[in-house]
Coordinates of C-alpha atoms and ligand atoms in Angstrom, one line a residue:
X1 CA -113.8 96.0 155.0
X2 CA -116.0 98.8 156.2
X3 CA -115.8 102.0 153.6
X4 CA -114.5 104.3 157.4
X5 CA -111.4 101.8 158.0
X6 CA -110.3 102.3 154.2
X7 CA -111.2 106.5 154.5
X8 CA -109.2 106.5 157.5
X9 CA -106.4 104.2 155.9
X10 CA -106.1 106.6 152.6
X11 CA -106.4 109.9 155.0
X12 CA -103.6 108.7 156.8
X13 CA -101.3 108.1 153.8
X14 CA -102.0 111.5 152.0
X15 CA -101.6 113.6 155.4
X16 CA -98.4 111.9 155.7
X17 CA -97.2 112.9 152.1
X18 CA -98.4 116.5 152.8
X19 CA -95.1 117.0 154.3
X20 CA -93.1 116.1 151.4
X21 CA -93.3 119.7 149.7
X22 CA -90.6 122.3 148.9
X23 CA -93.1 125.3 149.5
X24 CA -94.4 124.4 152.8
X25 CA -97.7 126.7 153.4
X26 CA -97.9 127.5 150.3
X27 CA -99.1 124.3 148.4
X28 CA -97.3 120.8 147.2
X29 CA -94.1 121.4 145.0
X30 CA -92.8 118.6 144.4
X31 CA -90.5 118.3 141.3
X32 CA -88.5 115.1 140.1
X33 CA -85.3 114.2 141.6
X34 CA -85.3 116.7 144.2
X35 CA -85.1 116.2 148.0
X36 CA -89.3 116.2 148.6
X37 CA -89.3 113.3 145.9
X38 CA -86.8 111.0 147.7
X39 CA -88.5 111.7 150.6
X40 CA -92.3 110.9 149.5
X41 CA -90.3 108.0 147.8
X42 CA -89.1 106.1 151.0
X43 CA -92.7 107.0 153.0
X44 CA -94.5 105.0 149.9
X45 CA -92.0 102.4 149.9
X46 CA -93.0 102.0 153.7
X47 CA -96.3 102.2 152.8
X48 CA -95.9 99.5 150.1
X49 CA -93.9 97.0 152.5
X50 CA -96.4 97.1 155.2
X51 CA -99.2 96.5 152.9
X52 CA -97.6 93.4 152.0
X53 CA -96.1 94.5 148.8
X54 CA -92.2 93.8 147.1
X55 CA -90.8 97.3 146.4
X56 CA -88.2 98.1 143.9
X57 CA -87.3 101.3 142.1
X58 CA -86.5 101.7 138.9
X59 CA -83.9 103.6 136.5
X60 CA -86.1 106.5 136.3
X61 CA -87.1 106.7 139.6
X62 CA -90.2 105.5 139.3
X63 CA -91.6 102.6 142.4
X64 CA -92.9 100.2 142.2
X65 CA -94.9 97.8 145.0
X66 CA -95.7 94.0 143.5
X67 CA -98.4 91.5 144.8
X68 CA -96.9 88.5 143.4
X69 CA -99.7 86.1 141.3
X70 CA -100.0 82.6 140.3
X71 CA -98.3 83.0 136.8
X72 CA -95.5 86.1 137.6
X73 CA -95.1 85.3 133.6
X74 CA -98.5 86.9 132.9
X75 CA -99.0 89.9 131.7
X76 CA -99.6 92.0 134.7
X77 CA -102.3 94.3 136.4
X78 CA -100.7 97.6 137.1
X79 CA -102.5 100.6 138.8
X80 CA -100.8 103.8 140.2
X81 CA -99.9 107.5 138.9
X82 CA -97.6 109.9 139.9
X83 CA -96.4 111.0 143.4
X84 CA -94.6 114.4 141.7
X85 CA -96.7 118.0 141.8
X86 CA -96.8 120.8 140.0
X87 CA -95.5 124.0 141.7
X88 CA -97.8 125.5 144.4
X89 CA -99.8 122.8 143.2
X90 CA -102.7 120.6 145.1
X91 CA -102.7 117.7 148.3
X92 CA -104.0 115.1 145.8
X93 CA -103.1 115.3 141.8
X94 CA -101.5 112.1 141.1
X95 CA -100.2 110.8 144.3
X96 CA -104.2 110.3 146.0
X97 CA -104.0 107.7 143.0
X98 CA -100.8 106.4 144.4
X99 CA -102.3 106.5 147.8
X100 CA -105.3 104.5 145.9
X101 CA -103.5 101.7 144.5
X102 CA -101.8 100.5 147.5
X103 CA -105.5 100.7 149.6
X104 CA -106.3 98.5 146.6
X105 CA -103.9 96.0 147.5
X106 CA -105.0 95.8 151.1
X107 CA -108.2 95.2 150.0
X108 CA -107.5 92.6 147.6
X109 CA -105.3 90.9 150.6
X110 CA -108.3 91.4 152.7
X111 CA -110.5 90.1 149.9
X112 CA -108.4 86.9 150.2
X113 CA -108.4 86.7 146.4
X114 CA -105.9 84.4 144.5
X115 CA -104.8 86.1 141.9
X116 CA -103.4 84.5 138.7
X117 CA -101.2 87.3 137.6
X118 CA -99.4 89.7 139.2
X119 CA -100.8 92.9 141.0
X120 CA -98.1 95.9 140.5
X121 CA -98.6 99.3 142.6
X122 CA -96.8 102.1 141.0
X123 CA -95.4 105.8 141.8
X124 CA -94.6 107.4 138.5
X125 CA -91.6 110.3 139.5
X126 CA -92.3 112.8 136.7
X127 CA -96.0 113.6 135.1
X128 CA -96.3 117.1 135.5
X129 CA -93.0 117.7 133.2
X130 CA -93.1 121.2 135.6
X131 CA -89.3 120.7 135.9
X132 CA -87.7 120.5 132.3
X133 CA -90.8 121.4 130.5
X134 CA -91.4 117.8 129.0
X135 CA -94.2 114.9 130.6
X136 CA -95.0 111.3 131.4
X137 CA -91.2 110.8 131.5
X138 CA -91.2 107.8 134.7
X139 CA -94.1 106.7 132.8
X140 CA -92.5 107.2 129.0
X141 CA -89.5 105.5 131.1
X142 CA -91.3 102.3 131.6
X143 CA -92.8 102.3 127.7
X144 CA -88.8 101.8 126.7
X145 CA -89.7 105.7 124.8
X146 CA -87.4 107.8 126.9
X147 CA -83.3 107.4 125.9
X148 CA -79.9 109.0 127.4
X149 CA -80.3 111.4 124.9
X150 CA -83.7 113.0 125.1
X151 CA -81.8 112.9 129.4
X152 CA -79.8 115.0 127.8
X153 CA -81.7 117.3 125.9
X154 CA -84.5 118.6 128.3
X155 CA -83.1 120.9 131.0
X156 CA -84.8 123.3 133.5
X157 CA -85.0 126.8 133.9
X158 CA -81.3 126.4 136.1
X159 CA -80.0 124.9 133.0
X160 CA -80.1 121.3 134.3
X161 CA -80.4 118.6 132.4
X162 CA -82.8 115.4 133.3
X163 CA -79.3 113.9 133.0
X164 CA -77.4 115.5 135.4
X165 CA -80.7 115.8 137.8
X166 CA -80.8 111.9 137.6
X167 CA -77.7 111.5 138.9
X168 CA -77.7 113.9 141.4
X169 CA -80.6 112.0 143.0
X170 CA -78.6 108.7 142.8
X171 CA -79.5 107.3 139.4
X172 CA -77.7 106.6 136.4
X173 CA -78.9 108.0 133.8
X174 CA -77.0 105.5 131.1
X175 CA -79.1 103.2 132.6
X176 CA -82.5 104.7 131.0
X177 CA -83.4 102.2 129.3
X178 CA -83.5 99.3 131.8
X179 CA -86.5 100.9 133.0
X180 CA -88.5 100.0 129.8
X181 CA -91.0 96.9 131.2
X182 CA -90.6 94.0 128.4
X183 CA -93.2 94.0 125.6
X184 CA -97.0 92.7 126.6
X185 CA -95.5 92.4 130.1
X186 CA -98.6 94.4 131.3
X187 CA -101.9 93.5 130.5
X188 CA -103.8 96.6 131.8
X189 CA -103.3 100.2 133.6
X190 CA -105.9 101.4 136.2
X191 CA -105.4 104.8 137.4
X192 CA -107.9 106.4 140.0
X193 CA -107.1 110.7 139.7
X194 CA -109.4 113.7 140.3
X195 CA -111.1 115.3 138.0
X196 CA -109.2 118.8 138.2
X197 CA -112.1 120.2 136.5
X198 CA -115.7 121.2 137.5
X199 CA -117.9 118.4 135.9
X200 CA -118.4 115.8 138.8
X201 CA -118.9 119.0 141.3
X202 CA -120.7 120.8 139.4
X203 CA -123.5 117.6 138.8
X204 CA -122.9 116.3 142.0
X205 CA -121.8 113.0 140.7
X206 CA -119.7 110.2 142.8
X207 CA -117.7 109.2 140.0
X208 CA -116.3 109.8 136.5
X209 CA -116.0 106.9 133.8
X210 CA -113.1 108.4 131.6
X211 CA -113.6 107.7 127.8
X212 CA -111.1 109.8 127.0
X213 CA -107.8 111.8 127.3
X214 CA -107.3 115.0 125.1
X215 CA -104.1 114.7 123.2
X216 CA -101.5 117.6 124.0
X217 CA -98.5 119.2 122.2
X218 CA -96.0 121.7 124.6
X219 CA -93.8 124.4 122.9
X220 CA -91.1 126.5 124.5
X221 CA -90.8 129.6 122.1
X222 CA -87.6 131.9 122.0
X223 CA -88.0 135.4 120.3
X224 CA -84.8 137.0 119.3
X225 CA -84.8 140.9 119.4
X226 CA -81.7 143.2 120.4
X227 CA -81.6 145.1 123.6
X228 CA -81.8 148.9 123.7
X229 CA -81.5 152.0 125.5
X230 CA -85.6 152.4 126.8
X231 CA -85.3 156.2 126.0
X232 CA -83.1 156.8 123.5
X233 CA -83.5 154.3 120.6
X234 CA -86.9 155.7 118.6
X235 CA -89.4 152.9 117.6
X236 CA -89.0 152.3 114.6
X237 CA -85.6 151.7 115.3
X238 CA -86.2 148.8 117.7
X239 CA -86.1 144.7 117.4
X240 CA -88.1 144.7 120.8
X241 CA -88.7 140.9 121.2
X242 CA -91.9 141.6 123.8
X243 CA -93.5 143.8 121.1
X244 CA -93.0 140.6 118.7
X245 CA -94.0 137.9 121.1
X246 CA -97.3 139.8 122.5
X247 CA -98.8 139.8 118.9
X248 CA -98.3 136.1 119.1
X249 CA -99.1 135.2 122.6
X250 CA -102.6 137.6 122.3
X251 CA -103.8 135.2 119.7
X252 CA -103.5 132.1 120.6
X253 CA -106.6 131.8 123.4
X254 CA -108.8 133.4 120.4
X255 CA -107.6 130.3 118.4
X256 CA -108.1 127.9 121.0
X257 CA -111.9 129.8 121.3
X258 CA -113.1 129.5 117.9
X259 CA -112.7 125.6 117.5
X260 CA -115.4 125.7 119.9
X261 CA -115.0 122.0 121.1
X262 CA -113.1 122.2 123.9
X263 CA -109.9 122.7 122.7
X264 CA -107.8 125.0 124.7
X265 CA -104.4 126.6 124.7
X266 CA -102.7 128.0 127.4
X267 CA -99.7 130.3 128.1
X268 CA -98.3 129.8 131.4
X269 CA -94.6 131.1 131.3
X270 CA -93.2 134.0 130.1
X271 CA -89.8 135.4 131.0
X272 CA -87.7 138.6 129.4
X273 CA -84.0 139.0 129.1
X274 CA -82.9 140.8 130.3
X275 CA -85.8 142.4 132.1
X276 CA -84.8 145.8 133.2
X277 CA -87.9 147.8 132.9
X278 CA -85.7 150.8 130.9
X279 CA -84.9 148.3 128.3
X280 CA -85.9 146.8 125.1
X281 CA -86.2 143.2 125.5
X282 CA -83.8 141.4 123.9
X283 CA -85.4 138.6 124.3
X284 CA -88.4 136.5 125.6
X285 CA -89.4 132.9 125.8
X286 CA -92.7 131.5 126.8
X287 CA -94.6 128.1 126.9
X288 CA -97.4 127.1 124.7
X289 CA -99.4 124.2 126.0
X290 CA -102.6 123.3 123.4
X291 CA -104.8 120.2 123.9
X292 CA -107.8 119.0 122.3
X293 CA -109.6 115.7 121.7
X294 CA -109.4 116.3 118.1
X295 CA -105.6 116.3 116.9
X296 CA -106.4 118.6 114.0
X297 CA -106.8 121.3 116.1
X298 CA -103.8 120.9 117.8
X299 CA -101.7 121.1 114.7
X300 CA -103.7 123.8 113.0
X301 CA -103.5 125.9 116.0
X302 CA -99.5 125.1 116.1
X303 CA -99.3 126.1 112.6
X304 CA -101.1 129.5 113.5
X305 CA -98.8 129.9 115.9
X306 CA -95.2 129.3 113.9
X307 CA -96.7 131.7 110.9
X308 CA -97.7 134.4 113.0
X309 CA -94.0 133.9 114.8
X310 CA -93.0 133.9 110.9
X311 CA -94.5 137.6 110.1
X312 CA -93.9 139.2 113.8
X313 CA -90.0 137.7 113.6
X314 CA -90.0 139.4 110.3
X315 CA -91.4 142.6 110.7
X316 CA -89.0 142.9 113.8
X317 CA -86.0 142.0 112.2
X318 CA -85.3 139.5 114.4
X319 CA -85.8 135.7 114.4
X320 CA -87.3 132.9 117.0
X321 CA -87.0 129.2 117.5
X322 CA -90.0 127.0 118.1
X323 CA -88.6 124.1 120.5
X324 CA -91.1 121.5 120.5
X325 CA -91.5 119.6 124.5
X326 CA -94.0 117.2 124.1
X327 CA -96.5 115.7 121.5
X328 CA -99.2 113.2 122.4
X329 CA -102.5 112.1 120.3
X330 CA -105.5 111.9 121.9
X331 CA -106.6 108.7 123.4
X332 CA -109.6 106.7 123.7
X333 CA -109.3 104.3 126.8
X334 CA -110.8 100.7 127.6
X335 CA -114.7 100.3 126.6
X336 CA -114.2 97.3 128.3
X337 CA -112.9 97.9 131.7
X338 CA -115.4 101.1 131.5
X339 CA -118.3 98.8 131.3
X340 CA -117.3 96.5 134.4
X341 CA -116.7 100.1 136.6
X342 CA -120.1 101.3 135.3
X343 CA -122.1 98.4 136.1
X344 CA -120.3 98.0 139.4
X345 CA -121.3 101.7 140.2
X346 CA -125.2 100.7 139.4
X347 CA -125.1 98.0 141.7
X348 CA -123.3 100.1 144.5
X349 CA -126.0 103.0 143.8
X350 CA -123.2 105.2 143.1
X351 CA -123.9 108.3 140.3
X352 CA -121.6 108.1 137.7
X353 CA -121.3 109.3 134.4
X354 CA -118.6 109.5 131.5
X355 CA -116.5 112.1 130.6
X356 CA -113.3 113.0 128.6
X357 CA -110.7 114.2 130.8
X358 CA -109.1 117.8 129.5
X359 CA -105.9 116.8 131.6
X360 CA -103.2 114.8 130.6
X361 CA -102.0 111.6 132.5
X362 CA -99.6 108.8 132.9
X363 CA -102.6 107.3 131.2
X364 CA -102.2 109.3 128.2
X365 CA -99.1 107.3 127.1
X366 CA -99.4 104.6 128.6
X367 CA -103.0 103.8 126.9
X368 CA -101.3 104.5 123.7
X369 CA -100.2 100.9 123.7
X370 CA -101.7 98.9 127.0
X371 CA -105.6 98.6 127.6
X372 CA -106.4 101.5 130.5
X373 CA -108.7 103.0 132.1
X374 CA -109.1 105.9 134.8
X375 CA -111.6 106.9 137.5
X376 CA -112.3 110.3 138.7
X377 CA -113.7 111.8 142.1
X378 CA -114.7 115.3 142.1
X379 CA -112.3 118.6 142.7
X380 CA -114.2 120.7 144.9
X381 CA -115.2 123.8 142.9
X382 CA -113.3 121.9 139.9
X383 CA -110.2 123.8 141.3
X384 CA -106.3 121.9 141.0
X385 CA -102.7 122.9 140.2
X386 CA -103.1 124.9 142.6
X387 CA -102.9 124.9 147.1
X388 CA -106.8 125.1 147.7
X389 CA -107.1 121.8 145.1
X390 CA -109.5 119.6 147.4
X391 CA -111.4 115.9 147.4
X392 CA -112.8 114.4 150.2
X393 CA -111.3 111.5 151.5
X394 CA -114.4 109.5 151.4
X395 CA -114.7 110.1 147.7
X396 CA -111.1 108.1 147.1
X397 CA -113.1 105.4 149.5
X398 CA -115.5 104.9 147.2
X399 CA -113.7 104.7 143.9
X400 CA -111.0 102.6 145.3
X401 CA -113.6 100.0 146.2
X402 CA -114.7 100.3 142.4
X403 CA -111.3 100.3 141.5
X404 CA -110.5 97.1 143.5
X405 CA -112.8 95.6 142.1
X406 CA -112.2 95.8 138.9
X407 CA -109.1 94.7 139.4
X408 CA -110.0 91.6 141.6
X409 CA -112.0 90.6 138.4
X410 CA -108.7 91.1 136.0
X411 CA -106.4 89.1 138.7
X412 CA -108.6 86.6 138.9
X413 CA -108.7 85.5 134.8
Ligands
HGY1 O1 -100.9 119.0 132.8 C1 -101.8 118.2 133.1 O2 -102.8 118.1 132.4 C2 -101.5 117.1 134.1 O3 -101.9 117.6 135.4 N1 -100.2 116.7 134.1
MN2 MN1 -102.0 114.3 137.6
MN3 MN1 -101.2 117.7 137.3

């Protein structure tokens, strides 16, 4: 199949899901179990269907497209991501590999290729964790590690819970668990993604071979103070919960800095209460998001972070809670499958080198347990999570030829 038909074919689908946004304009924003979700759901189950695929969706919300094999009783090959955004966020960060998977399937149709186990497309509905905070819950979902009660817990900034989100979307969220895919039921993830950071760009490479995902732990931190008259109350008489939470949150990027490795740490919400300019906080909670490919780092940086809350808390006579979101090791991914991509790209003549990829992914959890690999293109400019996020759709062309591939050769063991 010539490399324009399958650039036209993936340019098609990812203009289509452009539409799917809540903040039309003004970048994709498109958060689990929301209206924009359902609807990017049904185009990709269209999608799926005409490329010859058996949809189903899941508990969670995730979908799936399946290319039944020879053995359905083997373990599986699964490749996909996530087809939910960030807010304001980019055209392409997770569903382009959505988009990906299913031109993979065409292919392998076109290919004519037997395979001996099934071929399983997947749309992951919750990566980001923008909504409640959390992460890889469609793809936690399908591990068996996400319960009715962690539904429960996690709610978003409206004060709902995944729970009650879930069923207003149509699901039942008793059912969590029948999402969990039986043990050794998939024998490998694939997921193609871009880079969302300046590498590939930057060099001017086709392609990037990822060795490894950073590992990633997300706090939301409350700090208690008392609210107070802005002009009368005299400051040492205060418990001002910014003044507190400022001689925290001006730390922690110095911490991040000094490991000197690439770890990083990152501060990306902060809200006062009650937020009237002529009064003293009473109280403010921000996010803490620190990632690092060693996991040392990450815990000594958390610990910096919970004594300095310790003294500040303290000194202001108030007190703070440290409400831990998400915790995830570093992981390394498939030497093997790496290997096979790399010496495919050779033989293609296309550049490619390996890198460690500073974002997290469905492939983050999911390659805690099951053999995976990923495949980047190049961001423009290395920008994402943000409306100007860009990949050319001849870059997707390429790697999902690479991609096919690779899984042609597992399909057909
Ligand atoms: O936050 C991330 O690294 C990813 O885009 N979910
Ligand atoms: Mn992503
Ligand atoms: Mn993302």
């Amino acid at each position: 199949m010539g490399m324009e038909k399958i650039t036209g074919r993936i340019a098609t689908d990812l203009e289509g899901l452009k539409q799917f946004t809540a903040t039309p304009g003004d970048g994709c924003t498109r958060l689990p179990f929301t209206k924009e979700a359902r609807d990017a759901v049904e185009y990709l189950k269209v999608v799926m269907t005409e490329a010859g695929l058996e949809v189903h969706e899941d508990a969670a919300g995730n979908v799936f497209g399946i290319m039944k094999g020879e053995d359905e009783s083997a373990p599986c090959v699964m490749m996909g991501s996530h087809y939910d955004s960030v807010r304001n966020g980019g055209d392409f960060d997770g569903i382009a590999g959505v988009v990906c998977a299913i031109e993979a399937a065409r292919q392998l149709r076109e290919r004519g290729i037997a395979p001996k186990r099934n071929f399983v497309v997947v749309g992951f509905c919750d990566e980001e964790g923008m909504r409640f905070g959390t992460g890889y819950f469609g793809s936690g979902a399908m591990l068996g590690n996400r319960d009715v009660e962690y539904c429960k817990k996690f709610k978003d900034t409206d004060g709902i819970s995944i729970y009650d989100a879930m069923k207003g979307y149509g699901l039942d969220p008793e059912k969590i668990m029948d999402a969990k895919w039986p043990d050794g039921s998939i024998g490998s993830f694939l997921e193609l993604h871009i880079e969302q950071g300046p590498v590939l760009d930057a060099e001017n490479i086709e392609l990037g071979l990822v060795d490894c995902i950073v590992g990633i732990q997300r706090y939301m931190v409350t700090v208690h103070g008392r609210a107070d008259h802005a002009g009368t109350t005299p400051m040492d008489m205060r418990l001002d919960a910014v003044d507190a939470a400022t001689k925290v949150i001006s730390k922690i990027a110095d911490w991040a800095r000094e490991k000197a490795d690439g770890t990083v740490a990152t501060t990306g919400y902060i809200n006062t209460v009650p937020g009237g300019m002529n009064i003293v906080a009473e109280k403010v909670e921000f996010t803490v998001d620190i990632r690092s490919s060693n996991n040392d780092n990450i815990n000594d940086i958390t610990r910096r972070i919970r004594a300095a809350l310790d003294h500040e808390t303290k000194e202001m006579g108030g007190s703070y809670e440290m409400d831990n979101k998400l915790t995830i090791t570093p992981v390394m991914l498939s030497e093997e499958m790496l290997q096979i991509m790399e010496d495919d790209c050779r033989e293609k003549g296309y550049s490619c080198k390996r890198l460690a990829s500073g974002a997290g992914h469905d492939s983050l959890e999911i390659g805690q347990v099951i053999p995976t690999v990923m495949l980047f293109v190049p961001s423009k400019d290395g920008r994402s999570h943000c409306p100007v996020e860009f990949t050319k759709y001849s870059d997707f062309a390429k790697a999902s030829v690479i991609m096919t591939d690779l899984a042609q050769k597992l399909l057909e063991r």
